[in-house]
Coordinates of C-alpha atoms and ligand atoms in Angstrom, one line a residue:
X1 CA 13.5 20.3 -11.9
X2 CA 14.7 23.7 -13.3
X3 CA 16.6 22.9 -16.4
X4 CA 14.1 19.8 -16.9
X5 CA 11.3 21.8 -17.7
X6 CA 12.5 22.8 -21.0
X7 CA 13.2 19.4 -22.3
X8 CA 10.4 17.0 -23.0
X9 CA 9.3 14.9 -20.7
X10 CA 10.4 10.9 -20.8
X11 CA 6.9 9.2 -20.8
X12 CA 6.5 5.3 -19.7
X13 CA 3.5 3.1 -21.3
X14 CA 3.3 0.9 -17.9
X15 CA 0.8 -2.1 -19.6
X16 CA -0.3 -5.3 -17.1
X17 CA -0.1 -8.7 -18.7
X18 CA -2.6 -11.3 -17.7
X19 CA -2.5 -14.4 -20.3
X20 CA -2.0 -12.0 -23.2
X21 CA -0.2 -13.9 -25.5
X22 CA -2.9 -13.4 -28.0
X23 CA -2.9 -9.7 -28.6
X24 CA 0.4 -8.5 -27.0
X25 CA 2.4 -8.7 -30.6
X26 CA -0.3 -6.2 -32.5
X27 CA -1.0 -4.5 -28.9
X28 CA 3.2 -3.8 -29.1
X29 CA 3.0 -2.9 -32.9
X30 CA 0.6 -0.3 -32.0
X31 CA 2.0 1.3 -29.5
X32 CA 4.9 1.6 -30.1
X33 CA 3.8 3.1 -33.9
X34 CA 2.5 5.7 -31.0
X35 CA 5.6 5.8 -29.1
X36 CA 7.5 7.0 -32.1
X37 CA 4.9 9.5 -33.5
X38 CA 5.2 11.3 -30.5
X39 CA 9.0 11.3 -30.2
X40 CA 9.2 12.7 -33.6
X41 CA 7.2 15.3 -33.3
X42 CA 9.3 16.4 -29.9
X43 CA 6.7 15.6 -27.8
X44 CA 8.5 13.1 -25.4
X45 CA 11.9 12.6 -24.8
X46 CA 14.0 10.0 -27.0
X47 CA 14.5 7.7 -23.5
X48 CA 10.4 7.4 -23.5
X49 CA 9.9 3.9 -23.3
X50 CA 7.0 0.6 -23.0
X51 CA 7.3 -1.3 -19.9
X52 CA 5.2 -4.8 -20.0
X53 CA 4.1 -6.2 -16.3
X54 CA 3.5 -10.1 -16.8
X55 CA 1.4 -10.6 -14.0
X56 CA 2.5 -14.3 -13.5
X57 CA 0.8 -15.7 -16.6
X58 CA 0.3 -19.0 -17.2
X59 CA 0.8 -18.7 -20.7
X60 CA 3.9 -17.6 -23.0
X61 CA 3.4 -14.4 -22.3
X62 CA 6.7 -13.8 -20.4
X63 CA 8.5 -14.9 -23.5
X64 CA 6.7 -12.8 -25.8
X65 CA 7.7 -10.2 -23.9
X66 CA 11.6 -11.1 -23.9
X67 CA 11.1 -11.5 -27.7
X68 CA 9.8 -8.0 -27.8
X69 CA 12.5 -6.4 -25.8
X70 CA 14.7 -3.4 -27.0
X71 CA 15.6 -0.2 -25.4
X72 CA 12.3 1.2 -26.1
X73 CA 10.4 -2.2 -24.5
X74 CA 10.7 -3.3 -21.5
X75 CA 9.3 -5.9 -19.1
X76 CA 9.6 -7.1 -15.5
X77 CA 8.2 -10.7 -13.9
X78 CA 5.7 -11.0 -10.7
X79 CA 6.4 -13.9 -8.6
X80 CA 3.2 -14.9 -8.6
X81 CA -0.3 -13.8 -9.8
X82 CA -0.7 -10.4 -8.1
X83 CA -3.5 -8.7 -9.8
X84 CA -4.0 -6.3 -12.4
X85 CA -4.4 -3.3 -9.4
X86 CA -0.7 -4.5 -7.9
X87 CA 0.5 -5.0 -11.9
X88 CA -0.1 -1.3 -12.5
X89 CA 1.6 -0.3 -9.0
X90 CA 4.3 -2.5 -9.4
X91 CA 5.2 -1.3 -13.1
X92 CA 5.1 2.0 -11.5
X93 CA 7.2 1.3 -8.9
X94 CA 9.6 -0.1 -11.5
X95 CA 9.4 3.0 -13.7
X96 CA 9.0 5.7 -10.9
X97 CA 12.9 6.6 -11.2
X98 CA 13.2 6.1 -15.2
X99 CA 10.6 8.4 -16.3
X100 CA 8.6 12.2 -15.7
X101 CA 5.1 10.7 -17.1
X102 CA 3.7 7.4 -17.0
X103 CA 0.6 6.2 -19.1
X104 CA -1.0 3.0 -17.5
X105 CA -3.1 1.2 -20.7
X106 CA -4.7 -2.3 -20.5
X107 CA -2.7 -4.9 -22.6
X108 CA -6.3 -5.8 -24.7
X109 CA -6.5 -1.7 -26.3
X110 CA -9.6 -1.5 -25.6
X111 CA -8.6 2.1 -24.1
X112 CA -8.2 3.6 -26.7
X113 CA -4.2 4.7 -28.1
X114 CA -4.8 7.4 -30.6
X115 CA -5.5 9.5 -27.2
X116 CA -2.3 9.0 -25.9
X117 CA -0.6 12.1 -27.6
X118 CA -3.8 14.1 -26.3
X119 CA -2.6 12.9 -22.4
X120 CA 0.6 14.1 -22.9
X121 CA -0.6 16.9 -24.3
X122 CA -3.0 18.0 -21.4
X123 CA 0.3 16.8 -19.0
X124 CA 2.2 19.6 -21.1
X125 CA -0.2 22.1 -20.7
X126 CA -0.1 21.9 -16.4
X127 CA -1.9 18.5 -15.3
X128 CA -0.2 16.1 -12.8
X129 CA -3.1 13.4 -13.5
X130 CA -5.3 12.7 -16.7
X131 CA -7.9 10.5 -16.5
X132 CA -9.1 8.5 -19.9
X133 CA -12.9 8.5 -19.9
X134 CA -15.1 6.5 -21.9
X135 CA -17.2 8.4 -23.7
X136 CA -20.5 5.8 -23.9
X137 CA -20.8 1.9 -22.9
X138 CA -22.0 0.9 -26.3
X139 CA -19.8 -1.8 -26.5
X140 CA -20.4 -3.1 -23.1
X141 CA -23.6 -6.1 -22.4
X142 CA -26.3 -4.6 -20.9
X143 CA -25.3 -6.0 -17.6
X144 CA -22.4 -4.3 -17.4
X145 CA -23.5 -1.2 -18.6
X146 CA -26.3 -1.2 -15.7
X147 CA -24.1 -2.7 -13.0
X148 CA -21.0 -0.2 -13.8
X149 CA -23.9 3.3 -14.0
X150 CA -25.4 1.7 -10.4
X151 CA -21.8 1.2 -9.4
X152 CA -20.6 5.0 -9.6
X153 CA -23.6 6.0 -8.5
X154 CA -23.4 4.2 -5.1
X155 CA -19.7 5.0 -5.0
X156 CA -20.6 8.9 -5.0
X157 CA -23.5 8.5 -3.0
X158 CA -21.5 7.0 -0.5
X159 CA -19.0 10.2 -0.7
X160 CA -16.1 8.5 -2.6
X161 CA -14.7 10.7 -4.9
X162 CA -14.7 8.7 -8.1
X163 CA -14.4 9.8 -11.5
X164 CA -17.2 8.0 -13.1
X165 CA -16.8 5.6 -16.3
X166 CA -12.5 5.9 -15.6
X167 CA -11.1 2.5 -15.2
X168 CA -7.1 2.6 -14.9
X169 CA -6.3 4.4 -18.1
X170 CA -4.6 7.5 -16.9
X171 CA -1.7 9.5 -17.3
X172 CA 0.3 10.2 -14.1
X173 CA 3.0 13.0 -13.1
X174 CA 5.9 11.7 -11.3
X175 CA 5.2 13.3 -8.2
X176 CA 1.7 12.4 -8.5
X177 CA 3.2 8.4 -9.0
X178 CA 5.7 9.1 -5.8
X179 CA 2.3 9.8 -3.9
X180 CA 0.4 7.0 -4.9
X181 CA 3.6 4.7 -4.0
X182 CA 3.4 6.0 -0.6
X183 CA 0.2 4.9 0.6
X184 CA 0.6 1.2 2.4
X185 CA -2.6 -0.2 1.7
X186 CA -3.4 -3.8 0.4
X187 CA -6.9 -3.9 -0.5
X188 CA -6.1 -1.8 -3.7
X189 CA -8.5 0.4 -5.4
X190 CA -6.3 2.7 -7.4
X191 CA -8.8 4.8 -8.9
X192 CA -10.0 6.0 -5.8
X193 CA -6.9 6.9 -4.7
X194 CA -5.6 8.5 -7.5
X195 CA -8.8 11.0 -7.2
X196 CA -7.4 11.8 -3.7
X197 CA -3.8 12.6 -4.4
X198 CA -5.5 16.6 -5.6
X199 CA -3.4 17.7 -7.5
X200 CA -4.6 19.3 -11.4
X201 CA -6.2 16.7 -12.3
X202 CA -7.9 16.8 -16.1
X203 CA -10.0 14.1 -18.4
X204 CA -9.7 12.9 -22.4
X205 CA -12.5 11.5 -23.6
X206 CA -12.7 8.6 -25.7
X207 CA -14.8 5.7 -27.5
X208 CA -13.6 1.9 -25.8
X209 CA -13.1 -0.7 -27.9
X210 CA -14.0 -4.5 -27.8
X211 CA -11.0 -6.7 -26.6
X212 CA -8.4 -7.3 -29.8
X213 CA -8.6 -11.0 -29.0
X214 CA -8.1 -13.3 -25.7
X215 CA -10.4 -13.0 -23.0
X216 CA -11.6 -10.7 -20.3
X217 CA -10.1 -11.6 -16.7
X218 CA -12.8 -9.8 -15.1
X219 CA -16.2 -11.8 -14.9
X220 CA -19.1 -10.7 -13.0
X221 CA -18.1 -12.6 -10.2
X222 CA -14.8 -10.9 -9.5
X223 CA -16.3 -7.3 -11.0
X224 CA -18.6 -7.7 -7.8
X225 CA -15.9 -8.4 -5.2
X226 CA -13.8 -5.4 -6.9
X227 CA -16.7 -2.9 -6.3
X228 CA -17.5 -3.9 -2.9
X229 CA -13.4 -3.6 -2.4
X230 CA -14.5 -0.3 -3.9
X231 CA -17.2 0.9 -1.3
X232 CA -15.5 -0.7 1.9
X233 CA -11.7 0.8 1.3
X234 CA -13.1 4.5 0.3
X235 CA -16.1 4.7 2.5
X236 CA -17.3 3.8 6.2
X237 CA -20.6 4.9 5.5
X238 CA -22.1 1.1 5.3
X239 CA -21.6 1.2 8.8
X240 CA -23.2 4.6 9.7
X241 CA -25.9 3.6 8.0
X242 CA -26.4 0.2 10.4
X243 CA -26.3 2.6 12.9
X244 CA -28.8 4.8 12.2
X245 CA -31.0 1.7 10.8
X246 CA -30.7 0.2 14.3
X247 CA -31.6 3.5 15.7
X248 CA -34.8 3.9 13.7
X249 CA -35.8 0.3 14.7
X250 CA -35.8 1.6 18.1
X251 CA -38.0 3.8 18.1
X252 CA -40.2 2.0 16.1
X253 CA -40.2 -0.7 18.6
X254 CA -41.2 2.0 21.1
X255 CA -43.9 3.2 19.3
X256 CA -45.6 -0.3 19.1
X257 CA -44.7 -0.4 23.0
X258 CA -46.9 2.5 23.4
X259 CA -49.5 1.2 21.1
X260 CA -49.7 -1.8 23.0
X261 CA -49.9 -0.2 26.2
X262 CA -52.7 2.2 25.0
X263 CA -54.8 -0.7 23.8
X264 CA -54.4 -2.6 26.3
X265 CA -56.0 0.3 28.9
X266 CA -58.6 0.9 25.8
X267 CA -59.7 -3.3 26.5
X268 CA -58.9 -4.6 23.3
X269 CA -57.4 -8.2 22.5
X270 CA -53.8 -8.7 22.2
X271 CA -52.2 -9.1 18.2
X272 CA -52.1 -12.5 17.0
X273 CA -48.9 -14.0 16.6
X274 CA -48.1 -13.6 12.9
X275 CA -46.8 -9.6 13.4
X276 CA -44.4 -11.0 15.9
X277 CA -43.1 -13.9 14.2
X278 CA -42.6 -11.6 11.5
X279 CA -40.7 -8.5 13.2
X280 CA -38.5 -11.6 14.8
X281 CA -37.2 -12.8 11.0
X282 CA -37.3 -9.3 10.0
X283 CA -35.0 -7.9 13.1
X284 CA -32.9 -11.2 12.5
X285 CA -32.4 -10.2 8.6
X286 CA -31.2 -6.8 9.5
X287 CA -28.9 -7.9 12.5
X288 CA -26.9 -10.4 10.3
X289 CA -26.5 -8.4 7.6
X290 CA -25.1 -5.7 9.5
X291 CA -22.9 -8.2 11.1
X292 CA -22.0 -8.5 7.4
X293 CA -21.0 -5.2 6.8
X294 CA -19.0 -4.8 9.8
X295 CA -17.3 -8.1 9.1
X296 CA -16.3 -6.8 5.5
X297 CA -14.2 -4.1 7.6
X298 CA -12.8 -6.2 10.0
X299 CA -11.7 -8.1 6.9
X300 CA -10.3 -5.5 5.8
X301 CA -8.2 -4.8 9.1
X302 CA -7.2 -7.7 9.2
X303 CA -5.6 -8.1 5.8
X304 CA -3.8 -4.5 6.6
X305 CA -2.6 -5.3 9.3
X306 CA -0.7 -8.4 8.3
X307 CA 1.0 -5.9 5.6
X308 CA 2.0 -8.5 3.6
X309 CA 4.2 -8.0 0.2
X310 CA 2.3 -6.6 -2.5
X311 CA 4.1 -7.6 -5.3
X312 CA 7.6 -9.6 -6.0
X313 CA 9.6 -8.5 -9.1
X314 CA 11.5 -11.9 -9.8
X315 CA 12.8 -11.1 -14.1
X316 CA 13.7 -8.1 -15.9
X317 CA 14.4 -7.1 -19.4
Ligands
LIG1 N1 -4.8 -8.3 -15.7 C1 -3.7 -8.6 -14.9 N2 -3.9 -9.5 -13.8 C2 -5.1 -10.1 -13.5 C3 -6.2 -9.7 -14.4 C4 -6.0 -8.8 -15.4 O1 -2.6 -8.1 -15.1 O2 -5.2 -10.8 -12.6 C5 -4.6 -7.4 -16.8 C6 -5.0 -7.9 -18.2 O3 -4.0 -8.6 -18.8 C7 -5.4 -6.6 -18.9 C8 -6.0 -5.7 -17.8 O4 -5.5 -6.3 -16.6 O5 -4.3 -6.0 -19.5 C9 -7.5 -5.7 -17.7 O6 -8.1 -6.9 -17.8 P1 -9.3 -7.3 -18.8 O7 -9.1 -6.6 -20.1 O8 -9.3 -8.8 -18.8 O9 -10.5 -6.7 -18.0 P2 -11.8 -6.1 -18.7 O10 -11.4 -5.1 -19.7 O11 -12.5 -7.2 -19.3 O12 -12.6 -5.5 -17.5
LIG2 MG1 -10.1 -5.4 -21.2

């Protein structure tokens, strides 16, 4: 980098477009209001730029994106509905060679942009990776709140390194970015990886907002199957567990073995039925939901292995 280091640092606002339409005109306005503060005040480079991922919506979001392109806004087209986690990655991807920082921000603002200048800031002062964190849930319904707090919870408990109440509002270095390009995986769940990448990693704290307008793409149903993508890509400690359950059923079948054998010297009359019938449902219960678990890894396997595309870029502007 050498002579680099002395000149600011080109930043790139990567933002993933889901049927945005609806907010993406003020959501531009905004940031790019920030954009300009901080290359006024020397904070970024001149070249800094907004790049817009249009995740294949079924709306006119692609063309509100042309309409918004200039030097300083960019956009590039998914073939097809990739996801908000392949979005980010393949806006990175896009940007990697174009920029020193990138900023990842959901189209909606409810991440708040007034600490954008604050990432940078941090990224100035030494940090490859700054994480956004909300500061409370007030704004979230109580199931989320509850579902989201049991969520980390489980995540740590389980050894993931996770930072807790971060979704995908971060500032990355581009080495840090050049890292996270290089892992292969297709069950994404960027937020654990990012915490694995090391590096110095450092946290702004801020209030999240309710959505500008539009809707949220993320209802419970899909929040679930993203946190058990969660667990089962960061941690094979479900199946441990199974393990050691199966283990301790074991040897509590050999302690009624021996109970049985002790009563029966002692005269006394066999169990009724009932304690059987139940241990049979209750052994059942536990056998097929540890098939369960192990399935969700071989599922897992078996979508790696196929390593199938990601994402397609298929329009730029
Ligand atoms: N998004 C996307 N592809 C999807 C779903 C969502 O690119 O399949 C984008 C969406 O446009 C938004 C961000 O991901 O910018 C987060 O989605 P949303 O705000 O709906 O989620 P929530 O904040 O409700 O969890
Ligand atoms: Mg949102």
């Amino acid at each position: 980098m050498g002579e680099k280091e002395t000149e600011s640092p080109v930043l790139a606002i990567i933002v993933p477009c889901y049927d945005e339409e609806a907010v993406l005109p003020s959501t531009n306005a905004i940031l790019r209001q920030k954009l300009d503060e901080m290359i006024s005040s020397g904070f970024i480079s001149p070249g800094s730029f907004i790049m817009y991922v249009d995740d294949r919506s079924s709306d006119n979001t692609w063309k509100v994106i042309h309409a918004l392109s200039s030097p300083e806004v960019r956009g590039i087209r998914l073939s097809r509905r990739s996801g908000h986690q392949c979005a980010l990655l393949a806006g990175m991807g896009e940007a990697l060679d174009k920029c020193d920082l990138c900023i990842t921000i959901d189209a909606d603002l409810q991440d708040d942009p007034e600490v954008l200048a604050e990432m940078v800031g941090k990224s100035l002062g030494g940090a490859d990776i700054v994480y956004g964190v909300r500061k409370d849930r007030k704004t979230d319904s109580w199931v989320k709140r509850t579902t989201a707090g049991n969520f980390y919870r489980v995540m740590r408990g389980l050894g993931v390194d996770c930072v807790s109440n971060h979704a995908d509002f971060r500032l990355m270095s581009r080495r840090s970015m050049e890292d996270l390009l290089e892992y292969g995986e297709r069950n994404l769940f960027l937020r654990g990886i990012v915490s694995q990448l090391g590096y110095e990693q450092d946290v702004v704290f801020y209030t999240r907002r309710k959505r500008m307008g539009g809707y949220s793409k993320y209802p419970f149903r899909k929040m679930l199957d993203f946190a058990i993508d969660g667990i089962t890509s960061f941690s094979v400690r479900p199946v441990r567990m199974l393990f050691w359950l199966g283990v301790a059923f074991m040897l509590t079948a050999l302690g009624i073995g021996i109970y049985a054998v002790v009563r029966y010297f002692q005269g006394a009359t066999i169990e009724g039925w009932t304690s059987l019938i139940l241990s049979i449902w209750f052994c059942t219960g536990i056998l097929l939901m540890g098939l369960g678990i192990v399935g969700e890894y071989i599922g897992k396997i078996y979508i790696e292995v196929k390593h199938r595309p990601r994402y397609r870029i298929v329009d730029k502007v």
